[in-house]
């Protein structure tokens, strides 16, 4: 009986391993070679350490090799703290190099550069809280209430979650996978499909690099807590859960008013820790709107291109295309205004208020950047409205006379009077620093983005030629899905990107 039980257990393990391998083989990049990194010179290392130690950080136009170096530099900072299991530099390089190769770097947005951007954002947040040393040597460590909630080993887990939170992202969103009955959607029952896949894929890679063994084995408390935090925070990046998390973060702040984390029991600490880390990674995941405007502008164009890529694929498959994914209807300014107003600003304000409840206000700076960037986007929209007013009026009248159908949009319509009113109030209350920021930001971006957008289509479209393709195709000789995205003039509605992240 004992032999039979062991045989059954072995067969179950073999089946589980084979199934997982089949899923990974289907969705991970094909034959992507593992790159090796050259050893850093001291001068080059210092340059990268300074680069990752500022908020005006951009991974765009940085070599793949330097992105790996930046990731290792950031994660290594936590090893200077106590209570952290040490990994060797070689172990980290092997893991990060391997991880970088299973990101679809052909994706305009969801690629390894985005992963490094999220990692650097969380790192900078924690540096501002005084929990992690700055890589460039600037002294900043201090003990705060959050130190009791977030232990050094939790910071390590959060770093791993950040760099792996979009592992093997296919370049399309959950809605697309669900609407096409993709195998991943069926596997995860239409719930947090991509996020569940990212977590599963990441842990397969962590196991390959023996993280479970280094952290004490799969049954150890350290590994169990590590796995719990990584999975929870990755699942928190599902934008379908966004409103719920914002509400929970606000409630958490209220709980901290008359509470000392050092008095909490283990269960309470775990609950608060997971929510705290979830709030941080959610902010980091959409931090492109909170960076200095030249960075925000770069990311906005890249993100819009990935939306349009999905829209092109949907059209090719004969599916309905939402305006937010329709290359002919996307308006860059509107997409950013809507996302900031209805999604990003509320989240960052909640996290900032939470930090003030912890007697720390270091995370108020992203809110200021978001407000300044929102003002710039609104000014850009107003400029387009004024310069094209007569053309837009003519087009609208023509459409009213020739079309009998209406278009459903995501977001809200902005009236010209509202825009003027907001611009006037913003201008009245803006400080000289804000005015200087506005001028410098506009001068920095010029008329073209600093980043060259990848060509169409998104990597997800390779599924059309895959021998096991599950998507029915629809030929459309009149549609050219490789055309580049061009700026569209605003017609009023705001297409909010909140369902895509």
Short mmCIF file of C-alpha atoms in Angstrom, two decimals:
data_model
loop_
_atom_site.label_atom_id
_atom_site.label_comp_id
_atom_site.label_asym_id
_atom_site.label_seq_id
_atom_site.Cartn_x
_atom_site.Cartn_y
_atom_site.Cartn_z
CA UNK A 1 0.00 0.00 0.00
CA UNK A 2 2.87 2.36 0.85
CA UNK A 3 4.60 1.57 -2.45
CA UNK A 4 1.34 2.18 -4.33
CA UNK A 5 0.88 5.55 -2.60
CA UNK A 6 4.41 6.60 -3.46
CA UNK A 7 3.88 5.58 -7.09
CA UNK A 8 0.64 7.56 -7.26
CA UNK A 9 2.34 10.62 -5.77
CA UNK A 10 5.18 10.32 -8.27
CA UNK A 11 2.74 10.06 -11.19
CA UNK A 12 0.85 13.13 -9.96
CA UNK A 13 4.08 15.10 -9.68
CA UNK A 14 5.16 13.99 -13.16
CA UNK A 15 1.80 15.02 -14.64
CA UNK A 16 1.89 18.39 -12.87
CA UNK A 17 5.44 19.03 -14.06
CA UNK A 18 4.59 18.04 -17.63
CA UNK A 19 1.48 20.22 -17.67
CA UNK A 20 3.37 23.24 -16.33
CA UNK A 21 6.13 22.71 -18.88
CA UNK A 22 3.55 22.52 -21.68
CA UNK A 23 2.02 25.84 -20.61
CA UNK A 24 5.41 27.53 -20.36
CA UNK A 25 6.59 26.13 -23.70
CA UNK A 26 3.45 27.51 -25.34
CA UNK A 27 3.63 31.04 -23.97
CA UNK A 28 7.31 31.79 -23.45
CA UNK A 29 9.49 33.18 -26.26
CA UNK A 30 10.80 30.58 -28.67
CA UNK A 31 14.52 29.75 -28.69
CA UNK A 32 15.52 32.96 -26.95
CA UNK A 33 19.23 32.63 -26.14
CA UNK A 34 20.53 33.46 -22.68
CA UNK A 35 22.79 36.47 -22.77
CA UNK A 36 25.86 36.87 -20.64
CA UNK A 37 26.95 40.17 -19.12
CA UNK A 38 30.43 41.55 -19.21
CA UNK A 39 32.01 42.47 -15.91
CA UNK A 40 31.36 46.07 -14.91
CA UNK A 41 34.23 48.50 -14.66
CA UNK A 42 34.23 50.65 -11.53
CA UNK A 43 33.45 53.78 -13.58
CA UNK A 44 30.55 52.13 -15.40
CA UNK A 45 29.17 50.76 -12.15
CA UNK A 46 29.26 54.21 -10.55
CA UNK A 47 27.37 55.68 -13.50
CA UNK A 48 24.65 53.05 -13.21
CA UNK A 49 24.49 53.46 -9.42
CA UNK A 50 23.83 57.17 -9.90
CA UNK A 51 21.31 56.44 -12.63
CA UNK A 52 19.15 54.19 -10.44
CA UNK A 53 19.36 56.56 -7.45
CA UNK A 54 17.24 59.36 -8.94
CA UNK A 55 13.53 59.72 -9.70
CA UNK A 56 14.25 60.95 -13.23
CA UNK A 57 15.13 57.39 -14.23
CA UNK A 58 14.40 55.93 -17.65
CA UNK A 59 15.27 52.41 -18.84
CA UNK A 60 14.46 53.38 -22.43
CA UNK A 61 17.41 53.57 -24.79
CA UNK A 62 19.46 51.68 -22.19
CA UNK A 63 21.16 48.53 -23.44
CA UNK A 64 19.74 45.18 -22.41
CA UNK A 65 22.99 44.39 -20.65
CA UNK A 66 22.87 47.60 -18.62
CA UNK A 67 19.27 46.88 -17.64
CA UNK A 68 20.49 43.60 -16.16
CA UNK A 69 23.30 45.43 -14.35
CA UNK A 70 20.82 48.00 -12.98
CA UNK A 71 18.57 45.23 -11.68
CA UNK A 72 21.41 43.47 -9.88
CA UNK A 73 22.68 46.76 -8.40
CA UNK A 74 19.23 47.55 -6.99
CA UNK A 75 18.48 44.11 -5.58
CA UNK A 76 21.97 43.87 -4.06
CA UNK A 77 21.28 46.91 -1.86
CA UNK A 78 19.02 44.86 0.39
CA UNK A 79 21.89 42.50 1.21
CA UNK A 80 23.53 45.24 3.25
CA UNK A 81 20.64 44.93 5.71
CA UNK A 82 20.23 42.35 8.43
CA UNK A 83 17.96 39.29 8.33
CA UNK A 84 18.37 38.74 4.58
CA UNK A 85 19.56 35.46 3.11
CA UNK A 86 22.57 36.31 0.99
CA UNK A 87 22.67 35.38 -2.66
CA UNK A 88 25.95 35.63 -4.51
CA UNK A 89 26.37 38.17 -7.29
CA UNK A 90 26.73 35.31 -9.77
CA UNK A 91 23.43 33.80 -8.60
CA UNK A 92 21.66 37.12 -9.08
CA UNK A 93 23.17 37.69 -12.51
CA UNK A 94 22.22 34.18 -13.65
CA UNK A 95 18.64 34.66 -12.47
CA UNK A 96 18.13 38.19 -13.84
CA UNK A 97 19.73 37.28 -17.17
CA UNK A 98 17.49 34.25 -17.49
CA UNK A 99 14.44 36.27 -16.45
CA UNK A 100 15.15 39.02 -18.97
CA UNK A 101 15.18 36.48 -21.79
CA UNK A 102 11.60 35.35 -21.14
CA UNK A 103 10.16 38.83 -21.43
CA UNK A 104 8.82 39.56 -24.93
CA UNK A 105 11.04 42.54 -25.63
CA UNK A 106 9.29 43.05 -28.96
CA UNK A 107 6.31 44.33 -26.96
CA UNK A 108 6.26 48.13 -27.05
CA UNK A 109 5.38 48.43 -23.34
CA UNK A 110 5.20 45.15 -21.42
CA UNK A 111 8.84 44.16 -21.76
CA UNK A 112 11.94 43.89 -19.59
CA UNK A 113 12.49 47.67 -19.64
CA UNK A 114 9.08 48.13 -17.99
CA UNK A 115 9.99 45.50 -15.38
CA UNK A 116 13.21 47.35 -14.53
CA UNK A 117 11.28 50.62 -14.37
CA UNK A 118 8.87 49.14 -11.82
CA UNK A 119 11.78 47.70 -9.81
CA UNK A 120 13.58 51.05 -9.75
CA UNK A 121 10.40 52.85 -8.71
CA UNK A 122 9.84 50.60 -5.70
CA UNK A 123 13.52 50.85 -4.83
CA UNK A 124 13.38 54.65 -4.92
CA UNK A 125 10.22 54.67 -2.79
CA UNK A 126 11.92 52.51 -0.16
CA UNK A 127 15.02 54.70 -0.26
CA UNK A 128 12.84 57.74 0.43
CA UNK A 129 11.34 55.89 3.39
CA UNK A 130 14.83 55.26 4.72
CA UNK A 131 14.50 51.48 4.46
CA UNK A 132 17.13 50.75 1.79
CA UNK A 133 20.48 52.46 1.14
CA UNK A 134 20.90 54.54 -2.00
CA UNK A 135 23.27 52.87 -4.44
CA UNK A 136 25.23 56.09 -5.02
CA UNK A 137 26.22 56.23 -1.34
CA UNK A 138 23.97 59.08 -0.23
CA UNK A 139 23.09 58.49 3.46
CA UNK A 140 19.37 58.00 3.96
CA UNK A 141 18.66 55.11 6.36
CA UNK A 142 16.31 55.71 9.28
CA UNK A 143 13.92 53.63 11.34
CA UNK A 144 10.23 54.39 10.89
CA UNK A 145 6.92 52.73 11.61
CA UNK A 146 7.08 51.10 8.20
CA UNK A 147 10.31 49.40 9.27
CA UNK A 148 8.25 47.22 11.61
CA UNK A 149 5.79 46.36 8.84
CA UNK A 150 8.36 45.83 6.10
CA UNK A 151 11.32 43.71 7.15
CA UNK A 152 14.49 43.46 5.02
CA UNK A 153 13.54 40.00 3.76
CA UNK A 154 10.14 41.39 2.72
CA UNK A 155 11.94 44.08 0.72
CA UNK A 156 13.89 41.36 -1.09
CA UNK A 157 10.64 39.56 -1.93
CA UNK A 158 9.10 42.82 -3.14
CA UNK A 159 12.09 43.44 -5.42
CA UNK A 160 11.72 39.97 -6.94
CA UNK A 161 7.98 40.53 -7.44
CA UNK A 162 8.68 43.86 -9.16
CA UNK A 163 11.23 42.55 -11.64
CA UNK A 164 9.08 39.49 -12.41
CA UNK A 165 5.56 40.91 -12.24
CA UNK A 166 4.98 40.83 -16.04
CA UNK A 167 7.07 37.78 -16.94
CA UNK A 168 6.31 36.52 -20.48
CA UNK A 169 3.55 39.10 -21.01
CA UNK A 170 2.07 38.40 -24.48
CA UNK A 171 1.29 42.04 -25.31
CA UNK A 172 -2.49 41.73 -24.99
CA UNK A 173 -4.71 42.19 -21.95
CA UNK A 174 -6.89 39.87 -19.89
CA UNK A 175 -10.03 40.88 -21.75
CA UNK A 176 -8.53 39.75 -25.05
CA UNK A 177 -7.54 36.37 -23.63
CA UNK A 178 -10.98 35.89 -22.09
CA UNK A 179 -12.88 37.00 -25.20
CA UNK A 180 -10.90 34.62 -27.40
CA UNK A 181 -11.20 31.72 -24.92
CA UNK A 182 -7.43 31.46 -24.88
CA UNK A 183 -5.99 28.45 -23.00
CA UNK A 184 -4.64 30.70 -20.24
CA UNK A 185 -8.09 32.18 -19.64
CA UNK A 186 -9.58 28.69 -19.40
CA UNK A 187 -6.77 27.57 -17.10
CA UNK A 188 -7.27 30.45 -14.65
CA UNK A 189 -11.08 30.64 -14.95
CA UNK A 190 -11.03 34.18 -16.35
CA UNK A 191 -9.71 35.56 -13.03
CA UNK A 192 -6.48 37.60 -13.05
CA UNK A 193 -5.38 35.51 -16.01
CA UNK A 194 -2.11 37.22 -16.89
CA UNK A 195 -1.17 38.00 -13.30
CA UNK A 196 -1.61 34.34 -12.32
CA UNK A 197 0.47 33.30 -15.32
CA UNK A 198 3.23 35.79 -14.47
CA UNK A 199 3.44 34.50 -10.89
CA UNK A 200 3.49 30.86 -11.99
CA UNK A 201 6.17 31.47 -14.61
CA UNK A 202 8.30 33.49 -12.20
CA UNK A 203 8.25 30.75 -9.58
CA UNK A 204 9.21 28.12 -12.12
CA UNK A 205 12.26 30.23 -12.88
CA UNK A 206 12.98 30.83 -9.19
CA UNK A 207 12.86 27.08 -8.63
CA UNK A 208 15.23 26.53 -11.55
CA UNK A 209 17.70 28.89 -9.86
CA UNK A 210 17.19 27.15 -6.49
CA UNK A 211 15.73 30.13 -4.65
CA UNK A 212 13.58 27.75 -2.63
CA UNK A 213 16.65 25.89 -1.40
CA UNK A 214 18.61 29.04 -0.57
CA UNK A 215 15.62 30.35 1.40
CA UNK A 216 15.48 27.22 3.55
CA UNK A 217 13.40 24.82 1.48
CA UNK A 218 9.78 24.82 0.37
CA UNK A 219 8.51 24.01 3.87
CA UNK A 220 10.50 26.73 5.64
CA UNK A 221 8.80 29.80 7.11
CA UNK A 222 11.12 32.12 5.21
CA UNK A 223 10.29 30.62 1.82
CA UNK A 224 6.56 30.38 2.60
CA UNK A 225 6.44 34.08 3.52
CA UNK A 226 8.54 34.97 0.48
CA UNK A 227 6.19 33.10 -1.86
CA UNK A 228 3.08 34.59 -0.22
CA UNK A 229 4.30 38.17 -0.62
CA UNK A 230 5.48 37.73 -4.22
CA UNK A 231 2.24 36.11 -5.39
CA UNK A 232 -0.02 38.55 -3.52
CA UNK A 233 1.71 41.64 -4.89
CA UNK A 234 1.79 40.35 -8.47
CA UNK A 235 -1.93 39.55 -8.34
CA UNK A 236 -2.54 43.07 -6.99
CA UNK A 237 -1.39 44.52 -10.33
CA UNK A 238 -4.63 43.28 -11.95
CA UNK A 239 -6.38 46.56 -12.76
CA UNK A 240 -9.76 44.86 -12.39
CA UNK A 241 -9.06 44.98 -8.64
CA UNK A 242 -7.90 48.60 -8.65
CA UNK A 243 -10.86 50.28 -6.94
CA UNK A 244 -10.96 47.65 -4.22
CA UNK A 245 -7.28 48.16 -3.43
CA UNK A 246 -7.61 51.95 -3.29
CA UNK A 247 -10.44 51.56 -0.78
CA UNK A 248 -8.45 49.09 1.31
CA UNK A 249 -5.39 51.37 1.35
CA UNK A 250 -7.54 54.26 2.61
CA UNK A 251 -8.93 52.01 5.34
CA UNK A 252 -5.42 50.93 6.27
CA UNK A 253 -4.41 54.54 6.77
CA UNK A 254 -7.30 55.03 9.21
CA UNK A 255 -6.19 51.98 11.19
CA UNK A 256 -2.73 53.48 11.66
CA UNK A 257 -3.88 56.74 13.23
CA UNK A 258 -3.86 55.42 16.80
CA UNK A 259 -1.89 52.23 16.26
CA UNK A 260 1.73 51.25 16.76
CA UNK A 261 2.91 48.47 14.40
CA UNK A 262 5.41 47.28 16.99
CA UNK A 263 2.44 46.15 19.12
CA UNK A 264 0.81 44.04 16.39
CA UNK A 265 0.80 40.26 16.50
CA UNK A 266 2.19 38.16 13.63
CA UNK A 267 -1.15 37.75 11.85
CA UNK A 268 -1.87 41.50 11.92
CA UNK A 269 1.64 42.29 10.68
CA UNK A 270 1.25 39.87 7.77
CA UNK A 271 -2.11 41.35 6.75
CA UNK A 272 -0.85 44.94 6.85
CA UNK A 273 2.45 44.02 5.18
CA UNK A 274 0.79 42.39 2.18
CA UNK A 275 -1.52 45.36 1.65
CA UNK A 276 1.32 47.85 2.10
CA UNK A 277 3.47 46.05 -0.49
CA UNK A 278 0.50 45.71 -2.85
CA UNK A 279 -0.02 49.46 -2.73
CA UNK A 280 3.64 50.11 -3.51
CA UNK A 281 3.79 47.77 -6.50
CA UNK A 282 0.51 49.13 -7.87
CA UNK A 283 1.95 52.64 -7.78
CA UNK A 284 5.18 51.44 -9.36
CA UNK A 285 3.32 49.60 -12.12
CA UNK A 286 1.73 52.86 -13.33
CA UNK A 287 4.51 55.20 -12.19
CA UNK A 288 5.11 56.40 -15.74
CA UNK A 289 2.47 59.09 -15.13
CA UNK A 290 4.37 60.28 -12.03
CA UNK A 291 7.81 60.65 -13.59
CA UNK A 292 9.14 63.97 -14.91
CA UNK A 293 7.15 64.85 -18.02
CA UNK A 294 9.75 63.88 -20.66
CA UNK A 295 9.67 60.34 -19.20
CA UNK A 296 5.89 60.40 -18.93
CA UNK A 297 5.66 61.45 -22.57
CA UNK A 298 7.91 58.61 -23.73
CA UNK A 299 5.95 55.98 -21.84
CA UNK A 300 2.59 57.37 -22.97
CA UNK A 301 3.48 56.94 -26.63
CA UNK A 302 4.79 53.43 -26.03
CA UNK A 303 1.69 52.40 -24.11
CA UNK A 304 -0.64 53.77 -26.76
CA UNK A 305 1.28 51.81 -29.39
CA UNK A 306 0.67 48.57 -27.50
CA UNK A 307 -3.03 49.37 -27.20
CA UNK A 308 -3.14 49.98 -30.94
CA UNK A 309 -1.28 46.72 -31.54
CA UNK A 310 -3.99 44.82 -29.70
CA UNK A 311 -6.66 46.72 -31.62
CA UNK A 312 -5.01 45.76 -34.91
CA UNK A 313 -5.00 42.13 -33.84
CA UNK A 314 -8.64 42.31 -32.77
CA UNK A 315 -9.61 43.77 -36.13
CA UNK A 316 -7.66 41.09 -37.98
CA UNK A 317 -9.51 38.43 -35.99
CA UNK A 318 -12.89 40.00 -36.77
CA UNK A 319 -13.45 41.11 -33.17
CA UNK A 320 -15.00 44.35 -31.94
CA UNK A 321 -12.32 46.97 -31.30
CA UNK A 322 -12.71 49.35 -28.37
CA UNK A 323 -11.97 53.02 -29.11
CA UNK A 324 -9.07 52.87 -26.65
CA UNK A 325 -7.45 50.24 -28.91
CA UNK A 326 -8.49 51.72 -32.24
CA UNK A 327 -5.53 53.27 -34.01
CA UNK A 328 -7.83 55.65 -35.88
CA UNK A 329 -9.49 56.98 -32.71
CA UNK A 330 -6.76 57.05 -30.06
CA UNK A 331 -5.97 60.52 -28.73
CA UNK A 332 -2.77 60.62 -26.70
CA UNK A 333 -3.72 63.59 -24.52
CA UNK A 334 -7.18 62.23 -23.77
CA UNK A 335 -5.87 58.81 -22.80
CA UNK A 336 -3.47 60.33 -20.28
CA UNK A 337 -5.94 62.85 -18.85
CA UNK A 338 -8.54 60.14 -18.31
CA UNK A 339 -6.12 57.68 -16.76
CA UNK A 340 -4.63 60.24 -14.38
CA UNK A 341 -7.99 61.60 -13.26
CA UNK A 342 -9.85 58.34 -12.81
CA UNK A 343 -7.11 55.87 -11.88
CA UNK A 344 -3.61 57.07 -11.04
CA UNK A 345 -4.17 60.19 -8.96
CA UNK A 346 -6.50 58.52 -6.46
CA UNK A 347 -4.09 55.64 -5.90
CA UNK A 348 -1.03 57.82 -5.38
CA UNK A 349 -2.94 60.18 -3.09
CA UNK A 350 -4.10 57.22 -0.97
CA UNK A 351 -0.57 55.84 -0.63
CA UNK A 352 0.78 59.32 0.14
CA UNK A 353 -1.86 59.80 2.85
CA UNK A 354 -0.97 56.39 4.23
CA UNK A 355 2.69 57.39 4.51
CA UNK A 356 1.71 60.58 6.31
CA UNK A 357 -0.17 58.36 8.75
CA UNK A 358 3.14 56.59 9.30
CA UNK A 359 4.66 59.98 10.16
CA UNK A 360 6.47 59.95 6.84
CA UNK A 361 5.69 62.22 3.89
CA UNK A 362 8.40 61.21 1.42
CA UNK A 363 5.90 59.72 -1.03
CA UNK A 364 4.08 62.99 -1.62
CA UNK A 365 6.43 63.92 -4.47
CA UNK A 366 4.82 61.59 -7.06
CA UNK A 367 1.45 63.28 -6.47
CA UNK A 368 2.99 66.67 -7.26
CA UNK A 369 4.50 65.31 -10.48
CA UNK A 370 1.17 63.78 -11.49
CA UNK A 371 -0.67 67.06 -10.94
CA UNK A 372 1.96 68.96 -12.94
CA UNK A 373 1.87 66.41 -15.75
CA UNK A 374 -1.93 66.51 -15.82
CA UNK A 375 -1.75 70.27 -16.29
CA UNK A 376 0.64 69.85 -19.22
CA UNK A 377 -1.56 67.23 -20.90
CA UNK A 378 -4.57 69.53 -20.50
CA UNK A 379 -2.66 72.45 -21.99
CA UNK A 380 -1.57 70.30 -24.93
CA UNK A 381 -5.15 69.22 -25.49
CA UNK A 382 -6.37 72.80 -25.39
CA UNK A 383 -3.72 73.85 -27.90
CA UNK A 384 -4.88 71.13 -30.30
CA UNK A 385 -8.51 72.16 -29.83
CA UNK A 386 -7.79 75.80 -30.58
CA UNK A 387 -5.50 75.14 -33.56
CA UNK A 388 -7.95 72.74 -35.18
CA UNK A 389 -11.24 74.22 -34.03
CA UNK A 390 -12.70 74.97 -37.45
CA UNK A 391 -11.69 71.60 -38.89
CA UNK A 392 -13.17 69.73 -35.93
CA UNK A 393 -16.47 71.61 -36.18
CA UNK A 394 -16.72 70.76 -39.87
CA UNK A 395 -15.91 67.08 -39.25
CA UNK A 396 -18.43 66.80 -36.43
CA UNK A 397 -21.22 68.32 -38.52
CA UNK A 398 -20.33 66.01 -41.38
CA UNK A 399 -20.42 62.98 -39.08
CA UNK A 400 -23.78 64.02 -37.62
CA UNK A 401 -25.26 64.20 -41.11
CA UNK A 402 -23.80 60.94 -42.41
CA UNK A 403 -23.80 58.59 -39.41
CA UNK A 404 -26.76 57.16 -37.55
CA UNK A 405 -24.78 55.13 -35.02
CA UNK A 406 -22.93 56.22 -31.91
CA UNK A 407 -19.64 55.05 -30.49
CA UNK A 408 -19.33 53.73 -26.95
CA UNK A 409 -16.25 55.08 -25.20
CA UNK A 410 -14.44 54.47 -21.98
CA UNK A 411 -14.09 57.53 -19.77
CA UNK A 412 -15.86 60.86 -19.81
CA UNK A 413 -16.32 63.80 -22.13
CA UNK A 414 -14.63 67.08 -21.34
CA UNK A 415 -16.36 70.32 -22.28
CA UNK A 416 -14.21 73.15 -23.51
CA UNK A 417 -15.48 75.37 -20.70
CA UNK A 418 -14.35 72.82 -18.09
CA UNK A 419 -10.89 72.66 -19.62
CA UNK A 420 -10.58 76.44 -19.67
CA UNK A 421 -11.79 76.71 -16.09
CA UNK A 422 -9.35 74.09 -14.85
CA UNK A 423 -6.47 75.63 -16.77
CA UNK A 424 -7.25 79.06 -15.32
CA UNK A 425 -7.43 77.76 -11.75
CA UNK A 426 -4.26 75.76 -12.24
CA UNK A 427 -2.43 78.77 -13.63
CA UNK A 428 -3.61 80.93 -10.75
CA UNK A 429 -2.45 78.51 -8.08
CA UNK A 430 0.73 77.32 -9.75
CA UNK A 431 4.02 78.34 -8.22
CA UNK A 432 7.04 79.61 -10.15
CA UNK A 433 8.59 76.18 -9.76
CA UNK A 434 5.60 74.59 -11.46
CA UNK A 435 5.84 77.11 -14.27
CA UNK A 436 9.53 76.34 -14.73
CA UNK A 437 8.77 72.61 -14.68
CA UNK A 438 6.11 73.08 -17.36
CA UNK A 439 8.44 75.07 -19.62
CA UNK A 440 11.36 72.68 -19.19
CA UNK A 441 9.16 69.66 -19.80
CA UNK A 442 7.75 71.02 -23.05
CA UNK A 443 11.19 72.09 -24.25
CA UNK A 444 12.61 68.66 -23.42
CA UNK A 445 10.17 66.64 -25.53
CA UNK A 446 10.14 68.98 -28.51
CA UNK A 447 7.98 67.78 -31.38
CA UNK A 448 9.13 64.15 -31.33
CA UNK A 449 9.56 61.51 -28.61
CA UNK A 450 13.06 60.62 -27.43
CA UNK A 451 12.25 56.95 -27.80
CA UNK A 452 11.83 55.22 -31.16
CA UNK A 453 8.62 53.21 -31.05
CA UNK A 454 8.89 49.53 -32.01
CA UNK A 455 7.31 48.63 -35.32
CA UNK A 456 3.98 46.87 -35.52
CA UNK A 457 2.71 44.30 -34.84
CA UNK A 458 2.92 43.30 -31.18
CA UNK A 459 4.54 39.96 -30.47
CA UNK A 460 1.14 38.51 -29.60
CA UNK A 461 0.33 38.59 -33.30
CA UNK A 462 2.84 35.81 -33.90
CA UNK A 463 0.11 33.52 -32.59
CA UNK A 464 -1.61 33.93 -35.94
CA UNK A 465 1.14 31.92 -37.61
CA UNK A 466 1.65 29.49 -34.74
CA UNK A 467 0.90 25.90 -35.82
CA UNK A 468 -1.36 25.41 -32.80
CA UNK A 469 -3.13 28.73 -33.20
CA UNK A 470 -6.48 28.78 -31.40
CA UNK A 471 -7.67 32.11 -32.77
CA UNK A 472 -9.86 32.20 -35.90
CA UNK A 473 -8.47 34.70 -38.39
CA UNK A 474 -10.40 37.01 -40.65
CA UNK A 475 -8.79 38.25 -43.83
CA UNK A 476 -9.03 41.99 -44.39
CA UNK A 477 -7.12 43.11 -47.50
CA UNK A 478 -8.03 46.73 -46.89
CA UNK A 479 -6.41 46.81 -43.45
CA UNK A 480 -2.69 47.33 -43.03
CA UNK A 481 -1.75 46.39 -39.47
CA UNK A 482 1.85 47.56 -39.83
CA UNK A 483 1.05 51.23 -40.25
CA UNK A 484 2.61 53.44 -37.62
CA UNK A 485 0.64 55.23 -34.95
CA UNK A 486 0.09 58.89 -35.71
CA UNK A 487 -1.23 61.69 -33.55
CA UNK A 488 -5.02 62.05 -33.73
CA UNK A 489 -6.89 65.22 -33.00
CA UNK A 490 -9.18 65.19 -29.99
CA UNK A 491 -12.89 65.02 -30.62
CA UNK A 492 -13.84 65.27 -26.97
CA UNK A 493 -14.14 61.80 -25.40
CA UNK A 494 -11.45 60.42 -23.15
CA UNK A 495 -10.26 56.87 -23.76
CA UNK A 496 -9.07 55.58 -20.42
CA UNK A 497 -6.27 53.00 -20.40
CA UNK A 498 -7.18 51.55 -17.01
CA UNK A 499 -8.31 48.14 -18.27
CA UNK A 500 -5.03 47.36 -20.00
CA UNK A 501 -2.29 47.54 -17.38
#
